[in-house]
XYZ file of C-alpha atoms in Angstrom:
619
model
C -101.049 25.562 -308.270
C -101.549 24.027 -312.281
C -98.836 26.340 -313.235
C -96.159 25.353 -310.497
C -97.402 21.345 -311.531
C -97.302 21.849 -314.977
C -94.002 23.980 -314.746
C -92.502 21.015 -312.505
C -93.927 18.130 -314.961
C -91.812 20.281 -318.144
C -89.168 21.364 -316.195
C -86.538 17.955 -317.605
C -87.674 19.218 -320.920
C -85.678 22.419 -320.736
C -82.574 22.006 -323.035
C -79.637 21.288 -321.528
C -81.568 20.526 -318.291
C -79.722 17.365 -317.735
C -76.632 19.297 -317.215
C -77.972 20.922 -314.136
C -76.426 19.306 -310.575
C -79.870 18.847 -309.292
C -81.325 17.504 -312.287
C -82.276 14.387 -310.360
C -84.122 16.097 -308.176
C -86.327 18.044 -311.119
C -86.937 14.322 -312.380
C -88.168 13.352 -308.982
C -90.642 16.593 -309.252
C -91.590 16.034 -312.454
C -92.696 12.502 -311.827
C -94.879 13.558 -308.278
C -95.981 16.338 -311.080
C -97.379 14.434 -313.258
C -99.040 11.752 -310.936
C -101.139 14.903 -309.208
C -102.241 15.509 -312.895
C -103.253 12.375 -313.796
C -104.975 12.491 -310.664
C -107.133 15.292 -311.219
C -107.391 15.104 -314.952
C -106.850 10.942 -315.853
C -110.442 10.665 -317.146
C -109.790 13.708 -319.626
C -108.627 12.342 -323.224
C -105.750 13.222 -324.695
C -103.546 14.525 -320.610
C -100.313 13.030 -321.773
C -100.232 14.144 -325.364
C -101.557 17.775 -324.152
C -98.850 18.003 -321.298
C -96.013 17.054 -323.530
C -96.576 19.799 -326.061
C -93.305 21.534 -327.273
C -95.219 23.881 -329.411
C -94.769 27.668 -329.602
C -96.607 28.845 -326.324
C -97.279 25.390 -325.605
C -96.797 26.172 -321.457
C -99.362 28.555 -321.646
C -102.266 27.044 -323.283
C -101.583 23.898 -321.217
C -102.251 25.932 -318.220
C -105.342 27.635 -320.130
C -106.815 24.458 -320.889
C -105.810 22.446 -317.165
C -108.048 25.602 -315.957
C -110.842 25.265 -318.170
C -111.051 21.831 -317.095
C -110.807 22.760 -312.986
C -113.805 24.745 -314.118
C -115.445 22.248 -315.068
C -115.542 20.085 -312.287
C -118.499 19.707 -310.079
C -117.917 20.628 -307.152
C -120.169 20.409 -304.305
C -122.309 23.185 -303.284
C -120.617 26.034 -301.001
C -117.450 25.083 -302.678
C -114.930 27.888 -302.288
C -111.449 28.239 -304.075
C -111.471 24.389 -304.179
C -112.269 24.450 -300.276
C -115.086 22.891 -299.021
C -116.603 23.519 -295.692
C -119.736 21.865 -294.070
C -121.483 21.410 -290.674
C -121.897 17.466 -290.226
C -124.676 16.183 -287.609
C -124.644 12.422 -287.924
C -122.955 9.677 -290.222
C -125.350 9.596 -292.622
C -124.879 13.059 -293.573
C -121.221 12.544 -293.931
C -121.444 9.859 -296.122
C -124.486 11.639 -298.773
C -122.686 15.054 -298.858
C -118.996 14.230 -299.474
C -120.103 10.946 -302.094
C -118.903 13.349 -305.053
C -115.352 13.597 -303.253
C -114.755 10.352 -303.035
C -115.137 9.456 -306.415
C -111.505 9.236 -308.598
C -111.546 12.141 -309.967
C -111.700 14.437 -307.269
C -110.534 12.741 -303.946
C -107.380 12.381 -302.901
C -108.470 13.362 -299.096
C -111.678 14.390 -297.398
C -111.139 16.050 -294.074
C -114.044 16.922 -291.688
C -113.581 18.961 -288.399
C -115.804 18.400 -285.538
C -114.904 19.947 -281.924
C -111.024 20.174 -282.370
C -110.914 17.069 -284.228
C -110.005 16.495 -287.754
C -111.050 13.250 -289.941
C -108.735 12.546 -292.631
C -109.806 9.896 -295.213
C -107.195 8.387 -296.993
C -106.583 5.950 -299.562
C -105.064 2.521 -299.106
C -101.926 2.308 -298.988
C -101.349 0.118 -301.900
C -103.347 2.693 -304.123
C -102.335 2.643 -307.431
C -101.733 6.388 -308.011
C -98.869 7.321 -306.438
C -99.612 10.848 -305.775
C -102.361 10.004 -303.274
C -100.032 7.354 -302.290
C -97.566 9.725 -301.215
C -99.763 12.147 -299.731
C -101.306 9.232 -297.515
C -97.771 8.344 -296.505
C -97.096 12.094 -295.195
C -100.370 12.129 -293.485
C -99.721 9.157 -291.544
C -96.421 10.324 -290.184
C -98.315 12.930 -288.287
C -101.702 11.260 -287.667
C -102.284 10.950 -283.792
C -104.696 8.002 -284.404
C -104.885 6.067 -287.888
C -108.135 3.538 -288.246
C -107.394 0.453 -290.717
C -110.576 -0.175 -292.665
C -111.023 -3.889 -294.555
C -113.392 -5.740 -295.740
C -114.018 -9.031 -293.094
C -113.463 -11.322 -296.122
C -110.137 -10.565 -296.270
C -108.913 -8.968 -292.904
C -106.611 -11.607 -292.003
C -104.619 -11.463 -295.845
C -105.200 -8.097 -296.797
C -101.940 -6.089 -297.710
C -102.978 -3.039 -297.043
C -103.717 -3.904 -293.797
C -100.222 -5.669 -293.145
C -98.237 -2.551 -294.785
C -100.480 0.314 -292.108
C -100.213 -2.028 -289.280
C -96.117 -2.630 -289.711
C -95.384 1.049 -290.244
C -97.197 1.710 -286.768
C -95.740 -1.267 -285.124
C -92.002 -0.179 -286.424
C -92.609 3.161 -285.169
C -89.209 4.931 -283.525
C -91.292 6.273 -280.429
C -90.057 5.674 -276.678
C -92.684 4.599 -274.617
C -93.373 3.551 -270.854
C -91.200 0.187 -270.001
C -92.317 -0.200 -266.402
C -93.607 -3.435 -265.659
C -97.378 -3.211 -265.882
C -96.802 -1.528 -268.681
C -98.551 -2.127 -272.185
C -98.112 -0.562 -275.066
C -101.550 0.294 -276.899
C -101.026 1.028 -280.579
C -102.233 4.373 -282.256
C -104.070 2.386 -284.567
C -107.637 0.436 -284.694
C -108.404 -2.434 -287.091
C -112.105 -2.107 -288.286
C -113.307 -4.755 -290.558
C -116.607 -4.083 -291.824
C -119.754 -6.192 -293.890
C -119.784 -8.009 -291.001
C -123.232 -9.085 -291.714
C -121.665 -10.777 -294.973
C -121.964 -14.490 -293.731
C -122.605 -17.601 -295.708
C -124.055 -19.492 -292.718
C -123.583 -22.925 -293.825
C -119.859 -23.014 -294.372
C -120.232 -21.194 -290.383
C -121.848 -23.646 -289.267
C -119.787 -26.002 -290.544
C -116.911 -24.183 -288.963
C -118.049 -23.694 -285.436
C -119.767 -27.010 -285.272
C -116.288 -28.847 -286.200
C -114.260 -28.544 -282.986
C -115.963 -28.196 -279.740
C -116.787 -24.317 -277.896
C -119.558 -22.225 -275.871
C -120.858 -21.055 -279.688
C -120.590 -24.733 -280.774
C -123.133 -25.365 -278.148
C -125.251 -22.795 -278.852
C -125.456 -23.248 -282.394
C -126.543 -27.111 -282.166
C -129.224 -25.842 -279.836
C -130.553 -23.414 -281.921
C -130.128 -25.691 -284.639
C -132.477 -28.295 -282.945
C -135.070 -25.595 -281.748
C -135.444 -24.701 -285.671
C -135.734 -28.258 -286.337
C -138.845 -28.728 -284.042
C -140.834 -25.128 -284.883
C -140.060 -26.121 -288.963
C -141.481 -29.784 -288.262
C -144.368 -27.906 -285.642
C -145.259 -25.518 -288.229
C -144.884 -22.646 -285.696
C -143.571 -19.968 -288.094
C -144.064 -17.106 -285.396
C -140.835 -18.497 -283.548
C -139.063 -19.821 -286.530
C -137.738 -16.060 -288.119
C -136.554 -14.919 -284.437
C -134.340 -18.148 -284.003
C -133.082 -18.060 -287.570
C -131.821 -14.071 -286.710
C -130.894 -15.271 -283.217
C -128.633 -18.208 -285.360
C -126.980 -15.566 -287.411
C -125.952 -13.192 -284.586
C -124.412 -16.063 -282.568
C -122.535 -17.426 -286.062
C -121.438 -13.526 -286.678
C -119.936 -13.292 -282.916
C -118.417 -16.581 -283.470
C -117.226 -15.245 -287.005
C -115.986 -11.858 -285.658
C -113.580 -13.513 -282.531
C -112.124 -16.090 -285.296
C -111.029 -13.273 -287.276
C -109.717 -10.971 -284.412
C -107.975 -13.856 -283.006
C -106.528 -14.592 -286.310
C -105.972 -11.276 -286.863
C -103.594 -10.879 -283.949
C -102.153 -14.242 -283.974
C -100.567 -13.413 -287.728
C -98.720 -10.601 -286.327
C -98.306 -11.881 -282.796
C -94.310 -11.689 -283.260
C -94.674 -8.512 -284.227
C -96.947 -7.226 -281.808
C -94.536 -7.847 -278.557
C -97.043 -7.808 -276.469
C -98.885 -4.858 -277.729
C -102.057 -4.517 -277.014
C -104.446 -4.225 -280.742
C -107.764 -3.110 -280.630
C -110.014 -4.872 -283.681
C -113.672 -4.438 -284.066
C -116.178 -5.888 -286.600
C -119.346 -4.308 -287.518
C -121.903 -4.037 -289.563
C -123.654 -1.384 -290.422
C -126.755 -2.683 -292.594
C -127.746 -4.526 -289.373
C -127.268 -1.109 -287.149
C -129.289 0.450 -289.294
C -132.032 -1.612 -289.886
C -131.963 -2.370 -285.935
C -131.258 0.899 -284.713
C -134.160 2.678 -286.481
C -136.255 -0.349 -285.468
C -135.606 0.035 -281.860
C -134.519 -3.688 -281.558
C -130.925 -2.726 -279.202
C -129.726 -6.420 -278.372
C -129.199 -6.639 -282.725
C -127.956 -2.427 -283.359
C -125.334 -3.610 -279.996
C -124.661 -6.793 -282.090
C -123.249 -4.896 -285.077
C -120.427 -3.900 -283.240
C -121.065 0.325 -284.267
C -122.068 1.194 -280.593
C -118.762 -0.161 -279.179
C -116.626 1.082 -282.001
C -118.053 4.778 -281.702
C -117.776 4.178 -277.366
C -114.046 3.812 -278.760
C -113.337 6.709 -280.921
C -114.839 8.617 -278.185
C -111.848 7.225 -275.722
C -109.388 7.844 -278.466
C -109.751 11.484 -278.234
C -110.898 11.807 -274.960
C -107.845 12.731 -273.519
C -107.286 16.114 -276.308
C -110.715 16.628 -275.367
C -110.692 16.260 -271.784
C -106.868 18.185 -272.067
C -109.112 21.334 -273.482
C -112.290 21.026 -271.635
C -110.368 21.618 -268.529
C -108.950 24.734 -270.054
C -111.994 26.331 -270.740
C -113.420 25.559 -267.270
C -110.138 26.157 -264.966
C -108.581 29.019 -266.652
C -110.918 30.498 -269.853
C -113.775 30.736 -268.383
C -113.231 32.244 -264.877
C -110.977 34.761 -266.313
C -113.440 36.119 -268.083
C -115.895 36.130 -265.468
C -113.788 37.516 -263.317
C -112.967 40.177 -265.970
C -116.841 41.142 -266.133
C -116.951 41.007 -262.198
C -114.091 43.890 -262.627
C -115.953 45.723 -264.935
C -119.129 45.671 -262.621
C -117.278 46.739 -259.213
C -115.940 49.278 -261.096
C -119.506 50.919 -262.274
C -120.349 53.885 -260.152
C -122.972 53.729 -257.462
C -124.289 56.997 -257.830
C -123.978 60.314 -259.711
C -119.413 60.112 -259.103
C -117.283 57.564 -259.893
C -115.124 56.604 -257.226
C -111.851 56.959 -257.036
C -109.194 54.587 -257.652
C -105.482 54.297 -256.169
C -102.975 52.488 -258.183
C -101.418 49.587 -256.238
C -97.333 48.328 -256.681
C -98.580 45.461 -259.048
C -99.728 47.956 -262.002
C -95.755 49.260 -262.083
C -94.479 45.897 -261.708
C -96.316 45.367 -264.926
C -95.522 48.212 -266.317
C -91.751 47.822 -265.935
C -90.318 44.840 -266.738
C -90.639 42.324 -270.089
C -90.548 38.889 -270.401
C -87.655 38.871 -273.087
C -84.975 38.308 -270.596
C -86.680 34.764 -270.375
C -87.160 34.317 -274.102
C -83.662 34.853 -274.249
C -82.657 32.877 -272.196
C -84.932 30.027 -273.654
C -83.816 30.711 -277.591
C -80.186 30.224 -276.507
C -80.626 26.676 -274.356
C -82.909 25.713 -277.215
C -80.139 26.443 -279.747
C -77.645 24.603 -277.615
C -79.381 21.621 -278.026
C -80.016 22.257 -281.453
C -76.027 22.867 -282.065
C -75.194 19.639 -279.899
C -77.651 17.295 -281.829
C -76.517 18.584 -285.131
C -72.694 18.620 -284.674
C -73.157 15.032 -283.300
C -73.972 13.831 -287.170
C -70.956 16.310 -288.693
C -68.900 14.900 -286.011
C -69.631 11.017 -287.404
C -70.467 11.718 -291.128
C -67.228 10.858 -292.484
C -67.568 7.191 -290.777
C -71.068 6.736 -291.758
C -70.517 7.228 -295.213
C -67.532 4.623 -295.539
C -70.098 1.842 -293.782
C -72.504 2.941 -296.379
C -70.112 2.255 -299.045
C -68.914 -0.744 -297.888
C -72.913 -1.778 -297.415
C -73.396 -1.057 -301.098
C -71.355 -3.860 -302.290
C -74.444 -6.037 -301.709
C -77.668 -5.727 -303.709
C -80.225 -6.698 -301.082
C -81.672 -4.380 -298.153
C -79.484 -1.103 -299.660
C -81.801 1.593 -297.939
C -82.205 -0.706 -294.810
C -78.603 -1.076 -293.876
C -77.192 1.744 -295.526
C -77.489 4.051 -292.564
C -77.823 1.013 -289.856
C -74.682 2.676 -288.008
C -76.496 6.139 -287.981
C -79.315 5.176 -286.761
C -78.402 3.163 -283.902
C -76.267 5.931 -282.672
C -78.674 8.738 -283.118
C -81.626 6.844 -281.559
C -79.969 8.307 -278.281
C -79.452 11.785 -279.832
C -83.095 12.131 -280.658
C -84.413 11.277 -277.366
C -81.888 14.027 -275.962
C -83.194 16.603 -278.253
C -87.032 15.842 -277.775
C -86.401 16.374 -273.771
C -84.364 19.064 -273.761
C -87.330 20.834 -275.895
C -89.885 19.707 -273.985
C -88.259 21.061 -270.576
C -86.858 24.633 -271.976
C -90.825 24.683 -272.872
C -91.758 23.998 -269.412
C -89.028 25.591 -268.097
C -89.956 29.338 -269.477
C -93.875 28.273 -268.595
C -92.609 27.893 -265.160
C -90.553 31.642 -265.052
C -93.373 33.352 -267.028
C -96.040 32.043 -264.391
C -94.077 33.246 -261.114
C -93.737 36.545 -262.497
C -97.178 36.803 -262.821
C -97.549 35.570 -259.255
C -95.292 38.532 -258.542
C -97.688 41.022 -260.182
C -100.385 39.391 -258.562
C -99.198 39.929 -255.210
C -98.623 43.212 -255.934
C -102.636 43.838 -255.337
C -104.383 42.928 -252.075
C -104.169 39.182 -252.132
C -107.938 38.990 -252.202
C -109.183 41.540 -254.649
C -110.329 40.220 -257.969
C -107.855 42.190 -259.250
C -105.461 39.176 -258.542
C -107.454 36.622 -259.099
C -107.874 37.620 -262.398
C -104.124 37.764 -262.734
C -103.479 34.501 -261.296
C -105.921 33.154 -263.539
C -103.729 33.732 -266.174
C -101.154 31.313 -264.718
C -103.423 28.585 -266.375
C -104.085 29.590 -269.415
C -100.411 30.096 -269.969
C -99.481 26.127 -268.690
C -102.218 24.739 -270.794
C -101.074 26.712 -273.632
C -97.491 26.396 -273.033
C -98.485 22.237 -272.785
C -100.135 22.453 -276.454
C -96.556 24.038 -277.746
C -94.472 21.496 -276.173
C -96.849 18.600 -277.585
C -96.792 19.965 -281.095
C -93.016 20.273 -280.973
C -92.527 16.866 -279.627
C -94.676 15.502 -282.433
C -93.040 17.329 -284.835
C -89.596 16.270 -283.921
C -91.066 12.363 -283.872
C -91.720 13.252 -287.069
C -88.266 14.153 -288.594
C -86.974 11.110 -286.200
C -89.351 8.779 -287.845
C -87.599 10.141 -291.523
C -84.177 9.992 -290.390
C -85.029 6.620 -288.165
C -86.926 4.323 -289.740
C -87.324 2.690 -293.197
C -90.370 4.215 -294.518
C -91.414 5.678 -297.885
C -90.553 9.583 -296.363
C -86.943 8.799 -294.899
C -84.446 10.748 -295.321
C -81.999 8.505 -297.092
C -84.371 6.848 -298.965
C -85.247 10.448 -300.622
C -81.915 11.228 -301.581
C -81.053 7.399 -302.855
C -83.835 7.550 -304.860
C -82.948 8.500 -308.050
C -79.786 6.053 -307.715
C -82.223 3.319 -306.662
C -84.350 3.542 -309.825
C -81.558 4.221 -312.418
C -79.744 0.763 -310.751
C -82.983 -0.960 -310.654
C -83.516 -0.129 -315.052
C -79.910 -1.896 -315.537
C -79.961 -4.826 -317.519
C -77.753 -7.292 -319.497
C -73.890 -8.145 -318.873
C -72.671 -6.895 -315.737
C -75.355 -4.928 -314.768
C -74.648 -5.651 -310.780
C -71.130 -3.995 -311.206
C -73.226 -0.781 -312.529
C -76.054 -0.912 -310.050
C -73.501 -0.826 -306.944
C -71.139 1.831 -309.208
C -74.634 4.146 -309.565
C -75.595 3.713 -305.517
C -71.570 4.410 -304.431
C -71.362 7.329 -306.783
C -74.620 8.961 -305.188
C -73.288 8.029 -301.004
C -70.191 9.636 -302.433
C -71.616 12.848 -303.289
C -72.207 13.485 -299.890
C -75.291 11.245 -298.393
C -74.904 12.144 -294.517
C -74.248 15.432 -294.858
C -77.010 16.175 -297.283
C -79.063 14.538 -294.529
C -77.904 16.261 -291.731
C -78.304 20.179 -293.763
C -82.175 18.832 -294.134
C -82.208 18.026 -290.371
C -80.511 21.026 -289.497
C -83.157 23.389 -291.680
C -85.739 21.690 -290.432
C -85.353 21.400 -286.118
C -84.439 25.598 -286.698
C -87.791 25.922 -288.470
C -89.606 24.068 -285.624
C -87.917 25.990 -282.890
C -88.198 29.427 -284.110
C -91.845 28.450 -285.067
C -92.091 26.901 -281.551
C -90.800 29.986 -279.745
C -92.810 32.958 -281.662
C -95.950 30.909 -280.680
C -94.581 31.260 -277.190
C -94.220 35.095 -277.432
C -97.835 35.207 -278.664
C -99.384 33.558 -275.911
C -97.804 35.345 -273.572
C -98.610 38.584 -275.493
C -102.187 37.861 -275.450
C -102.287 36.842 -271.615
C -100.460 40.632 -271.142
C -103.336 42.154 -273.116
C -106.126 40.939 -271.305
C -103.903 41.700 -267.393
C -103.891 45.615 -269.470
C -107.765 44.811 -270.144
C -108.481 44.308 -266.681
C -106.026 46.820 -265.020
C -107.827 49.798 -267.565
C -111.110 48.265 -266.432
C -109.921 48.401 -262.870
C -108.514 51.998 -262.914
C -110.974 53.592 -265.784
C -108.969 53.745 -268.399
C -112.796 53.399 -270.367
C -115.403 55.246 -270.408
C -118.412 52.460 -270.257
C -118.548 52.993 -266.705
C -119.378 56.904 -266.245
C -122.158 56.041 -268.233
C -123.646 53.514 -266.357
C -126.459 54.357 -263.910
C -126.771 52.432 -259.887
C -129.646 51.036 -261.357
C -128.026 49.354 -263.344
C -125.199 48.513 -261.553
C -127.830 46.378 -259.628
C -128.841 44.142 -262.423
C -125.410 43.617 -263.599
C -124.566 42.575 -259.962
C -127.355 40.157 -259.437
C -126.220 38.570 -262.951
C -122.576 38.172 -261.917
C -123.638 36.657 -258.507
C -125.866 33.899 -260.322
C -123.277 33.136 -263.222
C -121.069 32.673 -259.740
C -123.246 30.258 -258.658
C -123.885 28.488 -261.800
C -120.021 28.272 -262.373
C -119.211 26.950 -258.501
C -121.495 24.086 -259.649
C -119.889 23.123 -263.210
C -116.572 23.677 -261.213
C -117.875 21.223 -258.672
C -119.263 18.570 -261.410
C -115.733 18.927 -263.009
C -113.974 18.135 -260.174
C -115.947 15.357 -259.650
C -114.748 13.624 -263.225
C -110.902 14.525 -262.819
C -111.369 12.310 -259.826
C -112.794 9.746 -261.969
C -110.177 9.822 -264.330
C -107.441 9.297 -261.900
């Protein structure tokens, strides 16, 4: 990795470089180069002048001395090829064990997994160093969830803040438009040092216009009065804590309304979830045993919440495990045990229609059929922007002629008519998905019933029906992301879009123009880059990119089918001793394994039951 940087940061210093057709792009690279240097290696003396050696075998003893310093970094214990792996129990532990990677030096991202989910701590996104800024940007395009941290001080005016909260509200995502219908962002608002309160400019605050904590307050205010002038100093402390609390919860609604009402136009109706905590009082409360303060702080609610925000990939793979994982393999070890011998000669086993079914026929027939629908709609979406390049690029350069919003109305044309176009493509992936889960599972119905309908021999079979729907479900929801992805590049107006990537290097030679006439050369530099070919070099990124996805999308398909084939063969060898296990196995214990099967039966009819019992509670 330090030689592909280093090799990317010298690359515009190669004579004659300039020359080179994409020599704007190696500037581009250079630049994101040298910010992931500086990164790493700001605080070392002497980067720049080291980096920009032209010496005799100056590339290689930059690298040599870039490693020397990766070796010298401390990184934390059980660190392994820069990767960094630890078991996490609580939030304190988070916070003491990754302190060193959160420091400049070393952090641009922490990540910590915890059942199926995976943290990602990012900078703000008005971080100076534009490498992490970048990085954050990319993130964010594919984050299912993003939480907006800020200090309470400043919540209502803090740009960060206002740049993460527009770039999810001017997300290109269709979503539900019945009636009752709200649309609940993917983000949460968390302002924090709640506890941060000068109470007598609160005071002053609440106490100005008349409310339910305005009442309050003057009580309170009047029962401190009488214990100060009684002398009772027993009562005193709890009413001055039970004063702060109310002024925080009058404090914390202030700022969410404010909070909301600032971006109300921009909000449509959405619905923004905002919490403000404090986590000095949870843990001084919490440990204390004092509830009514640690619920105060606002942590218990916001951790209720980040519970419900993945409670629905959680609940989408607990059901999984219990409906289709699970069973199958019990049902697998029940057809190992009824195939044990019951005394000194195994018995003997007759091969029903079902094993040649499976031994005949393959599933590539459907896969075939799949690839060449899924290519049809990749063809169709893709020849819609050939067919409409030539257009787009004239309204570009007739856009150019004015300085202001360039990368916002270049493409204005091309996006409204591809909005449409995306949609298309995103459906007719998600039903060819659904579509093969659908042929795949009735042809194992069809080996299933080639067994007596109520052998486990089937059962196990049809078992596999499940996993393959669930799994077939997790392909079809990574490939819709995915493709909301490249949308959201080629859609909207965001620091990874499309056209913004390929005007940049106009944008910043225009911007350095100066003097006499330099608006003549700024719109001369911006047409002579959309002349060069802006739509189409759009579209050949588009086109690379939906192929990738697809064939990705479709050899993960192939797999999971391949492994639910391997564990039918499994049980069929179990079922017709294709092992040997079972000759060895006395009646005795035969027995035992019975009685074990029969009470992992029971235990699992009662999960099953307790299960069944909370799907009904979520509908």
């Amino acid at each position: 990795m330090i030689e592909e940087l280093v090799y990317s940061y010298r690359r515009t210093k190669i004579p004659g470089v300039e020359d080179d057709d994409d020599f704007e792009e190696f500037q581009r690279e250079s630049q994101v180069a040298w910010w992931s240097l500086e990164s790493a290696f700001g605080h070392r003396a002497g980067l720049k002048t080291l980096c920009d050696n032209t010496g005799e075998g100056a590339y290689q003893k930059i690298v040599n001395q870039l490693l020397e310093w990766v070796e010298e970094i401390s990184w934390p214990e059980g660190c392994d090829a820069g990767v960094w792996g630890e078991d996490f129990h609580t939030a304190r532990e988070v916070s003491d064990k990754i302190s060193a990677l959160t420091e400049n030096r070393l952090w641009p991202f922490t990540k910590t997994t915890r059942n199926g989910v995976i943290l990602v701590d990012l900078p703000g996104q008005r971080d100076v160093n534009l490498a992490r800024l970048q990085m954050t940007k990319e993130y964010l395009l594919r984050a299912d969830h993003t939480f907006i941290v800020v200090d309470i001080k400043r919540a209502a005016s803090d740009q960060s803040l206002k740049t993460a909260l527009l770039d999810e509200l001017n997300k290109e995502v269709d979503f539900k438009t019945g009636s009752n219908d709200i649309r609940r962002l993917d983000a949460t608002i968390v302002c924090t040092h709640a506890e941060d309160l000068n109470i007598v400019e609160a005071k002053r605050k609440i106490l100005k216009f008349p409310s339910k904590h305005a009442r309050v307050v003057a009580e309170l205010e009047v029962a401190l009065g009488q214990a100060g002038r009684s002398g009772d100093w027993t009562t005193k402390p709890t009413l001055e804590k039970e004063l702060k609390q109310r002024l925080m919860k009058a404090r914390n609604e202030s700022i969410q309304t404010d909070i909301r009402k600032a971006y109300e136009e921009e909000l449509r109706g959405s619905s923004l979830d905002i919490y403000c905590v404090s986590n000095v009082d949870y843990a001084e409360f919490a440990e204390s045993g004092n509830e009514e303060i640690a619920k105060a702080s606002g942590i218990p609610q916001l951790h209720q919440h980040c519970y419900s925000v993945i409670s629905g990939a959680m609940f989408f793979e607990t059901e999984n495990f219990l409906c289709a994982e699970l069973p199958a393999l019990l049902k697998s070890i029940e057809l190992f045990v009824d195939a044990l011998p019951t005394g000194n000669d195994r018995p003997t086993r007759h091969f029903g229609s079902g094993h040649r079914i499976y031994q005949g026929p393959t599933f590539e027939d459907a896969f075939g059929s799949a690839d060449q629908n899924l290519k049809i709609f990749h063809d169709i979406f893709i020849s819609e922007m050939e067919t409409h390049e030539t257009r787009w690029d004239k309204f570009a350069l007739t856009t150019s002629e004015v300085w202001e919003k360039w990368n916002a109305d270049l493409g204005k044309t091309s996006k409204l008519y591809m909005r449409s176009r995306w949609t298309a493509l995103e459906k007719g992936v998600s039903k060819e998905v659904m579509k093969l889960a659908r042929v795949i599972k009735k042809r194992f119905t069809a080996l299933a019933n080639g067994f007596r309908k109520s052998s486990n021999l089937s059962r196990a079979i049809r078992l596999q029906r499940g996993s393959i729907s669930h799994q077939f479900k997790a392909v079809k929801r990574h490939a819709t992301k995915e493709i909301r992805v490249l949308r959201r590049k080629a859609l909207e107006d965001n620091p990874e879009s499309l056209l913004l990537d390929y005007m940049r290097p106009a944008y910043r030679d225009a911007a350095m123009e100066m003097g006499i006439g330099y608006n003549k050369r700024q719109i001369d530099i911006v047409k002579y880059q959309i002349k060069r070919g802006i739509f189409k070099a759009i579209r050949e990124n588009l086109d690379c990119s939906v192929a990738k996805l697809i064939q990705s999308g479709c050899a993960r398909l192939r797999e999971i089918v391949a492994e639910s084939g391997n564990v039918i063969k499994r049980d069929l060898g179990i079922t017709y001793g294709a092992g040997t296990a079972a000759s060895n196995c006395i009646a005795e214990e035969r027995g035992e394994l019975e009685e074990l099967v029969r009470e992992w039966g029971v235990e699992y009819a009662k999960i099953e039951k307790a299960f069944e019992r909370v799907k009904e509670e979520q509908t």
